[in-house]
mmCIF file of C-alpha atoms in Angstrom:
data_model
loop_
_atom_site.group_PDB
_atom_site.id
_atom_site.type_symbol
_atom_site.label_atom_id
_atom_site.label_comp_id
_atom_site.label_asym_id
_atom_site.label_seq_id
_atom_site.Cartn_x
_atom_site.Cartn_y
_atom_site.Cartn_z
ATOM 1 C CA MET A 15 -20.155 4.325 41.528
ATOM 2 C CA VAL A 16 -22.829 2.853 43.614
ATOM 3 C CA LEU A 17 -25.702 0.808 43.164
ATOM 4 C CA LEU A 18 -29.411 2.153 44.074
ATOM 5 C CA LEU A 19 -31.658 1.282 46.695
ATOM 6 C CA LEU A 20 -33.569 -0.716 44.190
ATOM 7 C CA SER A 21 -37.746 -1.250 45.384
ATOM 8 C CA VAL A 22 -38.747 -4.346 48.033
ATOM 9 C CA ALA A 23 -41.868 -4.528 44.957
ATOM 10 C CA SER A 24 -39.100 -5.955 42.768
ATOM 11 C CA ALA A 25 -40.796 -9.702 43.257
ATOM 12 C CA CYS A 26 -44.306 -9.324 41.673
ATOM 13 C CA GLU A 27 -47.892 -11.697 41.928
ATOM 14 C CA ARG A 28 -49.837 -10.590 39.615
ATOM 15 C CA TRP A 29 -49.529 -7.581 36.402
ATOM 16 C CA ALA A 30 -51.842 -5.610 34.599
ATOM 17 C CA GLN A 31 -52.261 -6.387 31.636
ATOM 18 C CA LEU A 32 -49.411 -4.542 28.226
ATOM 19 C CA THR A 33 -49.839 -1.093 27.564
ATOM 20 C CA ALA A 34 -47.125 0.207 24.871
ATOM 21 C CA LEU A 35 -44.558 3.289 25.910
ATOM 22 C CA ALA A 36 -43.000 5.826 23.823
ATOM 23 C CA PRO A 37 -41.074 4.564 20.133
ATOM 24 C CA LEU A 38 -37.190 4.766 20.556
ATOM 25 C CA SER A 39 -36.078 6.343 17.873
ATOM 26 C CA ALA A 40 -32.340 5.565 17.668
ATOM 27 C CA PRO A 41 -30.171 6.212 14.877
ATOM 28 C CA GLY A 42 -27.869 2.990 14.811
ATOM 29 C CA LEU A 43 -30.705 1.071 16.120
ATOM 30 C CA ASP A 44 -32.493 -1.563 14.432
ATOM 31 C CA GLU A 45 -33.503 -4.748 16.171
ATOM 32 C CA SER A 46 -33.520 -4.289 19.757
ATOM 33 C CA SER A 47 -32.357 -7.934 21.229
ATOM 34 C CA GLY A 48 -31.894 -6.789 24.723
ATOM 35 C CA VAL A 49 -32.822 -5.012 27.503
ATOM 36 C CA ALA A 50 -31.793 -4.078 31.344
ATOM 37 C CA PRO A 51 -33.425 -1.965 33.618
ATOM 38 C CA SER A 52 -30.741 0.898 35.037
ATOM 39 C CA ARG A 53 -28.740 0.350 38.514
ATOM 40 C CA ILE A 54 -28.074 3.624 39.115
ATOM 41 C CA THR A 55 -30.733 6.008 37.687
ATOM 42 C CA ARG A 56 -34.421 5.153 38.290
ATOM 43 C CA ASN A 57 -36.068 4.758 35.463
ATOM 44 C CA GLN A 58 -33.998 4.051 32.978
ATOM 45 C CA LEU A 59 -33.229 1.459 30.689
ATOM 46 C CA TRP A 60 -30.271 -0.247 28.309
ATOM 47 C CA THR A 61 -30.508 -1.992 25.373
ATOM 48 C CA HIS A 62 -28.603 -1.852 22.191
ATOM 49 C CA ASP A 63 -29.467 -2.827 18.742
ATOM 50 C CA ASP A 64 -28.261 -7.078 17.050
ATOM 51 C CA SER A 65 -25.148 -6.365 15.166
ATOM 52 C CA GLY A 66 -23.135 -3.852 14.113
ATOM 53 C CA THR A 67 -21.061 -0.898 16.190
ATOM 54 C CA PRO A 68 -20.890 -1.815 19.490
ATOM 55 C CA GLU A 69 -22.767 0.798 21.456
ATOM 56 C CA LEU A 70 -25.308 1.413 23.980
ATOM 57 C CA PHE A 71 -28.747 2.994 24.302
ATOM 58 C CA ARG A 72 -29.271 4.162 27.484
ATOM 59 C CA PHE A 73 -33.071 5.626 27.366
ATOM 60 C CA GLY A 74 -35.983 6.363 29.576
ATOM 61 C CA ILE A 75 -39.887 5.711 28.708
ATOM 62 C CA ASP A 76 -40.369 9.132 27.468
ATOM 63 C CA GLY A 77 -37.884 7.949 24.998
ATOM 64 C CA THR A 78 -34.745 10.646 25.320
ATOM 65 C CA TYR A 79 -31.897 8.485 24.793
ATOM 66 C CA THR A 80 -27.806 8.676 25.574
ATOM 67 C CA VAL A 81 -24.549 6.789 23.686
ATOM 68 C CA HIS A 82 -22.651 4.834 25.025
ATOM 69 C CA GLU A 83 -19.321 3.290 22.671
ATOM 70 C CA VAL A 84 -17.880 0.287 24.313
ATOM 71 C CA PRO A 85 -14.612 -0.276 22.940
ATOM 72 C CA GLY A 86 -12.570 -3.014 23.147
ATOM 73 C CA ALA A 87 -15.751 -5.191 22.434
ATOM 74 C CA ALA A 88 -17.181 -6.549 19.182
ATOM 75 C CA ASN A 89 -20.690 -6.448 18.291
ATOM 76 C CA GLU A 90 -21.074 -9.295 15.765
ATOM 77 C CA ASP A 91 -24.514 -11.252 17.451
ATOM 78 C CA TRP A 92 -25.242 -9.167 20.308
ATOM 79 C CA GLU A 93 -28.942 -10.622 21.949
ATOM 80 C CA ASP A 94 -29.608 -10.049 25.599
ATOM 81 C CA ILE A 95 -28.348 -7.250 28.201
ATOM 82 C CA ALA A 96 -28.770 -8.483 31.867
ATOM 83 C CA SER A 97 -27.794 -6.037 35.217
ATOM 84 C CA ALA A 98 -26.076 -6.834 38.290
ATOM 85 C CA PRO A 99 -23.328 -6.183 40.606
ATOM 86 C CA CYS A 100 -19.900 -6.328 39.947
ATOM 87 C CA GLY A 101 -16.013 -6.672 41.780
ATOM 88 C CA GLY A 102 -17.933 -5.300 44.902
ATOM 89 C CA ARG A 103 -20.001 -2.498 44.385
ATOM 90 C CA GLU A 104 -20.082 -1.328 40.329
ATOM 91 C CA ALA A 105 -23.448 -1.457 38.526
ATOM 92 C CA CYS A 106 -22.520 -3.610 35.194
ATOM 93 C CA LEU A 107 -24.216 -4.900 32.190
ATOM 94 C CA TYR A 108 -23.463 -8.077 31.026
ATOM 95 C CA VAL A 109 -23.488 -7.719 27.177
ATOM 96 C CA ALA A 110 -24.496 -11.743 25.532
ATOM 97 C CA ASP A 111 -22.551 -12.595 22.110
ATOM 98 C CA ILE A 112 -24.636 -15.420 21.670
ATOM 99 C CA GLY A 113 -26.413 -15.381 19.108
ATOM 100 C CA ALA A 114 -26.433 -17.961 16.041
ATOM 101 C CA GLU A 115 -24.192 -15.553 13.083
ATOM 102 C CA ARG A 116 -21.397 -14.529 15.154
ATOM 103 C CA PRO A 117 -18.620 -16.146 12.479
ATOM 104 C CA ASP A 118 -17.860 -19.341 14.052
ATOM 105 C CA PRO A 119 -20.856 -20.216 15.803
ATOM 106 C CA THR A 120 -19.434 -22.521 18.789
ATOM 107 C CA SER A 121 -18.110 -19.856 21.104
ATOM 108 C CA LEU A 122 -18.952 -17.204 22.022
ATOM 109 C CA GLN A 123 -18.393 -14.038 24.397
ATOM 110 C CA VAL A 124 -19.920 -11.964 27.348
ATOM 111 C CA TYR A 125 -18.869 -8.306 27.489
ATOM 112 C CA VAL A 126 -19.104 -7.188 31.229
ATOM 113 C CA VAL A 127 -18.881 -2.986 31.404
ATOM 114 C CA VAL A 128 -19.294 -0.751 33.875
ATOM 115 C CA GLU A 129 -22.732 0.962 33.785
ATOM 116 C CA PRO A 130 -22.336 4.316 33.046
ATOM 117 C CA ASP A 131 -23.495 7.500 35.058
ATOM 118 C CA GLY A 132 -22.068 10.050 32.569
ATOM 119 C CA ASP A 133 -21.739 11.226 29.102
ATOM 120 C CA GLY A 134 -18.957 9.438 27.101
ATOM 121 C CA PRO A 135 -18.122 5.534 26.481
ATOM 122 C CA ALA A 136 -19.136 2.480 28.617
ATOM 123 C CA ARG A 137 -15.395 0.439 30.334
ATOM 124 C CA LEU A 138 -15.331 -2.711 29.674
ATOM 125 C CA ARG A 139 -14.373 -4.783 32.608
ATOM 126 C CA GLU A 140 -14.502 -8.911 31.873
ATOM 127 C CA ARG A 141 -14.895 -10.325 29.090
ATOM 128 C CA TRP A 142 -15.748 -14.176 28.857
ATOM 129 C CA GLU A 143 -15.031 -16.800 26.916
ATOM 130 C CA LEU A 144 -17.491 -19.258 26.590
ATOM 131 C CA ARG A 145 -17.592 -22.912 24.474
ATOM 132 C CA TRP A 146 -21.319 -24.487 23.653
ATOM 133 C CA PRO A 147 -20.425 -28.831 24.141
ATOM 134 C CA GLY A 148 -20.284 -30.614 21.428
ATOM 135 C CA THR A 149 -23.270 -28.933 18.937
ATOM 136 C CA PRO A 150 -23.335 -25.028 18.346
ATOM 137 C CA ARG A 151 -26.727 -23.974 19.455
ATOM 138 C CA ASP A 152 -28.744 -21.307 18.600
ATOM 139 C CA ALA A 153 -29.698 -18.421 21.992
ATOM 140 C CA GLU A 154 -30.751 -15.209 22.626
ATOM 141 C CA THR A 155 -30.665 -15.353 26.543
ATOM 142 C CA LEU A 156 -28.490 -14.464 28.846
ATOM 143 C CA LEU A 157 -29.506 -14.586 33.486
ATOM 144 C CA VAL A 158 -26.968 -13.093 35.795
ATOM 145 C CA ASP A 159 -28.220 -13.604 39.049
ATOM 146 C CA PRO A 160 -28.044 -10.175 41.600
ATOM 147 C CA CYS A 161 -27.519 -11.478 44.503
ATOM 148 C CA THR A 162 -24.227 -14.119 43.568
ATOM 149 C CA GLN A 163 -23.489 -13.273 39.944
ATOM 150 C CA GLU A 164 -24.223 -16.553 38.661
ATOM 151 C CA ALA A 165 -25.079 -17.050 35.024
ATOM 152 C CA TRP A 166 -26.505 -19.156 32.615
ATOM 153 C CA ILE A 167 -28.024 -19.090 29.432
ATOM 154 C CA VAL A 168 -31.339 -20.586 27.680
ATOM 155 C CA THR A 169 -31.266 -21.654 24.098
ATOM 156 C CA ARG A 170 -33.874 -21.078 21.779
ATOM 157 C CA GLY A 171 -35.011 -23.832 19.216
ATOM 158 C CA GLU A 172 -37.200 -26.631 19.843
ATOM 159 C CA THR A 173 -35.983 -27.614 22.351
ATOM 160 C CA THR A 174 -35.215 -25.942 25.504
ATOM 161 C CA GLU A 175 -31.867 -25.512 26.886
ATOM 162 C CA VAL A 176 -30.679 -24.093 30.121
ATOM 163 C CA PHE A 177 -27.365 -23.876 30.518
ATOM 164 C CA ALA A 178 -24.079 -22.486 33.303
ATOM 165 C CA VAL A 179 -21.570 -20.112 32.949
ATOM 166 C CA ASP A 180 -18.607 -22.089 34.806
ATOM 167 C CA PRO A 181 -18.178 -19.651 37.495
ATOM 168 C CA THR A 182 -14.408 -20.734 37.705
ATOM 169 C CA ARG A 183 -14.036 -20.339 34.366
ATOM 170 C CA GLY A 184 -10.246 -18.917 33.062
ATOM 171 C CA PRO A 185 -8.973 -16.407 30.162
ATOM 172 C CA SER A 186 -9.561 -19.087 28.166
ATOM 173 C CA ALA A 187 -12.226 -20.810 26.514
ATOM 174 C CA THR A 188 -14.548 -22.530 29.182
ATOM 175 C CA ASP A 189 -17.949 -25.048 28.129
ATOM 176 C CA LEU A 190 -21.044 -23.705 29.465
ATOM 177 C CA LEU A 191 -22.083 -26.557 32.257
ATOM 178 C CA PRO A 192 -25.588 -28.319 30.824
ATOM 179 C CA VAL A 193 -28.144 -28.129 33.122
ATOM 180 C CA THR A 194 -31.786 -29.438 31.871
ATOM 181 C CA SER A 195 -34.104 -28.367 29.422
ATOM 182 C CA LEU A 196 -38.526 -26.457 30.063
ATOM 183 C CA PRO A 197 -41.080 -27.096 28.708
ATOM 184 C CA VAL A 198 -41.352 -24.085 27.857
ATOM 185 C CA GLY A 199 -40.069 -21.407 24.102
ATOM 186 C CA PRO A 200 -39.071 -20.899 22.044
ATOM 187 C CA ILE A 201 -37.091 -18.181 24.374
ATOM 188 C CA THR A 202 -35.853 -14.819 23.103
ATOM 189 C CA GLY A 203 -35.210 -12.556 25.903
ATOM 190 C CA GLY A 204 -36.162 -13.338 30.035
ATOM 191 C CA ASP A 205 -34.264 -11.762 33.262
ATOM 192 C CA PHE A 206 -33.611 -12.029 37.412
ATOM 193 C CA ALA A 207 -35.807 -9.707 38.833
ATOM 194 C CA PRO A 208 -33.632 -7.626 40.583
ATOM 195 C CA ASP A 209 -33.036 -8.675 43.591
ATOM 196 C CA GLY A 210 -33.606 -12.309 42.403
ATOM 197 C CA THR A 211 -36.464 -13.543 43.515
ATOM 198 C CA GLY A 212 -37.096 -14.814 40.473
ATOM 199 C CA VAL A 213 -36.869 -15.344 36.660
ATOM 200 C CA VAL A 214 -39.146 -14.271 34.208
ATOM 201 C CA LEU A 215 -38.383 -16.046 30.207
ATOM 202 C CA ARG A 216 -40.528 -14.817 26.533
ATOM 203 C CA THR A 217 -41.285 -16.374 23.766
ATOM 204 C CA GLN A 218 -42.798 -14.350 20.555
ATOM 205 C CA ASP A 219 -46.133 -13.947 22.114
ATOM 206 C CA ALA A 220 -45.583 -15.730 26.247
ATOM 207 C CA ILE A 221 -44.448 -14.927 29.626
ATOM 208 C CA TRP A 222 -43.288 -17.807 31.915
ATOM 209 C CA LEU A 223 -41.713 -16.966 35.280
ATOM 210 C CA TRP A 224 -40.607 -19.270 37.794
ATOM 211 C CA ARG A 225 -39.588 -18.492 41.117
ATOM 212 C CA LYS A 226 -36.385 -18.871 43.403
ATOM 213 C CA ASP A 227 -35.048 -20.225 46.743
ATOM 214 C CA PRO A 228 -32.998 -18.004 48.408
ATOM 215 C CA GLU A 229 -31.249 -21.079 49.698
ATOM 216 C CA ALA A 230 -31.414 -23.602 46.930
ATOM 217 C CA GLY A 231 -31.243 -21.446 44.228
ATOM 218 C CA VAL A 232 -33.706 -21.487 40.883
ATOM 219 C CA ASP A 233 -35.921 -24.980 40.831
ATOM 220 C CA TRP A 234 -36.406 -25.382 37.248
ATOM 221 C CA GLU A 235 -37.910 -28.362 37.538
ATOM 222 C CA GLU A 236 -40.562 -27.228 38.686
ATOM 223 C CA ALA A 237 -43.452 -25.985 36.659
ATOM 224 C CA PRO A 238 -43.401 -22.379 36.165
ATOM 225 C CA LEU A 239 -46.235 -19.911 35.586
ATOM 226 C CA LEU A 240 -47.748 -18.176 32.522
ATOM 227 C CA VAL A 241 -48.396 -14.071 33.350
ATOM 228 C CA ALA A 242 -48.582 -13.241 30.339
ATOM 229 C CA ASP A 243 -49.973 -14.967 26.254
ATOM 230 C CA GLY A 244 -51.532 -13.720 23.801
ATOM 231 C CA LEU A 245 -48.997 -11.231 22.709
ATOM 232 C CA GLU A 246 -47.074 -9.607 19.966
ATOM 233 C CA PRO A 247 -44.104 -10.535 18.704
ATOM 234 C CA GLY A 248 -41.602 -9.181 20.860
ATOM 235 C CA GLU A 249 -37.911 -9.885 20.966
ATOM 236 C CA ALA A 250 -36.476 -9.262 24.320
ATOM 237 C CA ILE A 251 -38.112 -8.778 28.167
ATOM 238 C CA THR A 252 -37.150 -6.899 31.283
ATOM 239 C CA TRP A 253 -38.116 -5.920 34.564
ATOM 240 C CA GLU A 254 -37.656 -3.299 36.310
ATOM 241 C CA ALA A 255 -37.338 -2.142 40.534
ATOM 242 C CA ASP A 256 -40.928 -1.734 41.507
ATOM 243 C CA GLY A 257 -42.073 -5.510 39.898
ATOM 244 C CA ASP A 258 -42.752 -3.503 36.291
ATOM 245 C CA LEU A 259 -41.892 -5.715 33.471
ATOM 246 C CA VAL A 260 -40.670 -3.403 30.556
ATOM 247 C CA LEU A 261 -40.679 -5.414 26.508
ATOM 248 C CA THR A 262 -39.169 -4.561 23.531
ATOM 249 C CA SER A 263 -39.292 -5.587 19.944
ATOM 250 C CA GLU A 264 -36.769 -5.949 16.677
ATOM 251 C CA GLY A 265 -37.776 -2.490 14.110
ATOM 252 C CA ALA A 266 -37.915 0.557 14.280
ATOM 253 C CA PRO A 267 -38.295 2.398 16.061
ATOM 254 C CA THR A 268 -38.152 0.086 18.409
ATOM 255 C CA ALA A 269 -41.172 -0.276 20.403
ATOM 256 C CA VAL A 270 -41.398 -0.679 23.817
ATOM 257 C CA GLY A 271 -44.112 -1.961 26.771
ATOM 258 C CA ARG A 272 -45.081 -2.220 29.549
ATOM 259 C CA LEU A 273 -47.067 -4.625 31.665
ATOM 260 C CA ALA A 274 -47.207 -2.876 35.621
ATOM 261 C CA CYS A 275 -47.635 -4.793 39.322
ATOM 262 C CA GLU A 276 -51.172 -4.822 40.412
ATOM 263 C CA LEU A 277 -49.508 -7.244 43.078
ATOM 264 C CA PRO A 278 -46.396 -7.253 44.917
ATOM 265 C CA SER A 279 -45.474 -9.859 46.211
ATOM 266 C CA LEU A 280 -43.992 -7.286 49.668
ATOM 267 C CA GLU A 281 -43.698 -10.211 52.495
ATOM 268 C CA PRO A 282 -40.349 -12.321 53.152
ATOM 269 C CA GLN A 283 -40.449 -15.694 53.119
ATOM 270 C CA CYS A 284 -36.346 -16.172 54.540
ATOM 271 C CA THR A 285 -34.638 -15.283 57.703
ATOM 272 C CA ALA A 286 -33.029 -11.344 57.188
ATOM 273 C CA GLY A 287 -30.184 -10.590 55.104
ATOM 274 C CA GLY A 288 -31.358 -14.165 53.013
ATOM 275 C CA CYS A 289 -34.343 -13.175 51.319
ATOM 276 C CA GLY A 290 -33.876 -11.363 47.781
ATOM 277 C CA CYS A 291 -30.941 -8.694 47.603
ATOM 278 C CA ALA A 292 -32.148 -5.450 47.163
ATOM 279 C CA LEU A 293 -28.740 -3.032 47.270
ATOM 280 C CA SER A 294 -28.761 0.307 49.160
ATOM 281 C CA PRO A 295 -26.655 3.099 47.385
ATOM 282 C CA ALA A 296 -24.965 3.184 52.009
ATOM 283 C CA SER A 297 -24.356 0.211 53.575
ATOM 284 C CA GLY A 298 -25.233 -2.660 50.990
ATOM 285 C CA PRO A 299 -27.109 -5.565 51.249
ATOM 286 C CA LEU A 300 -30.698 -4.871 53.290
ATOM 287 C CA PRO A 301 -31.582 -7.196 55.636
ATOM 288 C CA TRP A 302 -35.213 -7.199 54.455
ATOM 289 C CA ALA A 303 -36.588 -7.056 58.678
ATOM 290 C CA TRP A 304 -36.431 -3.356 58.886
ATOM 291 C CA LEU A 305 -39.461 -2.780 56.282
ATOM 292 C CA GLY A 306 -42.309 -3.184 57.850
ATOM 293 C CA LEU A 307 -43.983 -4.327 55.893
ATOM 294 C CA ALA A 308 -46.584 -6.449 55.628
ATOM 295 C CA GLY A 309 -47.989 -8.406 52.308
ATOM 296 C CA VAL A 310 -49.070 -11.240 49.991
ATOM 297 C CA GLY A 311 -46.678 -13.388 49.526
ATOM 298 C CA TRP A 312 -45.402 -15.797 46.862
ATOM 299 C CA GLY A 313 -46.322 -18.065 49.891
ATOM 300 C CA ALA A 314 -44.201 -21.141 51.437
ATOM 301 C CA VAL A 315 -40.838 -21.364 49.573
ATOM 302 C CA ARG A 316 -39.456 -25.273 49.805
ATOM 303 C CA ARG A 317 -35.899 -25.509 50.812
ATOM 304 C CA ARG A 318 -33.485 -27.888 49.074
ATOM 305 C CA ALA A 319 -30.198 -28.916 49.813
ATOM 306 C CA SER A 320 -28.374 -28.606 46.955
ATOM 307 C CA ARG A 321 -28.543 -25.399 44.290
ATOM 308 C CA THR A 322 -30.303 -26.500 40.639
ATOM 309 C CA SER A 323 -27.682 -26.088 38.870
ATOM 310 C CA SER A 324 -25.504 -28.987 40.426
ATOM 311 C CA ARG A 325 -29.105 -31.352 39.960
ATOM 312 C CA PRO A 326 -28.628 -33.752 36.644
ATOM 313 C CA PRO A 327 -31.342 -33.082 34.349
ATOM 314 C CA SER A 328 -34.574 -34.511 35.075
ATOM 315 C CA ALA A 329 -38.062 -33.589 33.129
ATOM 316 C CA PRO A 330 -39.774 -30.315 34.111
ATOM 317 C CA ARG A 331 -43.309 -30.358 35.186
ATOM 318 C CA SER A 332 -45.819 -28.887 33.400
ATOM 319 C CA PRO A 333 -46.349 -25.163 33.442
ATOM 320 C CA ALA A 334 -49.363 -22.927 34.960
ATOM 321 C CA ARG A 335 -51.470 -20.857 34.553
ATOM 322 C CA ALA A 336 -49.613 -18.077 37.504
ATOM 323 C CA PRO A 337 -53.601 -16.484 38.921
#
């Protein structure tokens, strides 16, 4: 299995208004609580129900779909799904069983599933056993950096907290690591850009953007940019390879919407090989220098001496509105 060639337009400066796509009518999908792009098939996405049968739904924007069971997994309260590489050149789906409706709210599981490239069940590659430090939280968002496979869980509650998944975790339950709190919420979903250059988080009616420094990672302490507000209540969000954002909502049939990217960010802001992590099917990471494209960049990106996940929490700056 190989990873698809990601478009360099996966970063974006400005999005159009939300437009409705074909609804997804799939038996067994009553509450789409997460959505992620396929990394091996263009214009295909993945979603799941929030409880019941452990199965994934691959669907297109025309409403067509296939169903893939995940043998060895349990769906107690699946709340999000992320798409990122794993194990070298495999494409994987990271399914977050992290909701508050789990029988044991202190423990969480993330199922790492090899993305199916045909019909049939999805192969369970790995299971992360995680644990809340102290009081259990409610959470609906899993973020996996496609460049590094680092992962975060974002809580939903009166206070929005970011927790990192310990990269040194073993087979036994491992405590999540507190990182910071955010000035927006309650958060119902989020995703990394497919090339790892930014993060979006959504509430019921708004979308927020954090940029990622290629050397220092996501700076959660920077003021996020408001991408969109006044949206109809929704649940999940993902970032497609062309820069578009796709949203889904709970309920049957599943409502699907798109915010098309109006102003791509094509100008690299770092050295070749260190800006994003777009992948080709044959040769692995692509240096941005080969593109030879001129475009509108995100502006100068500040370098940080250490990664955000290693910094103690501090007061985040107030959100800002995107241009």
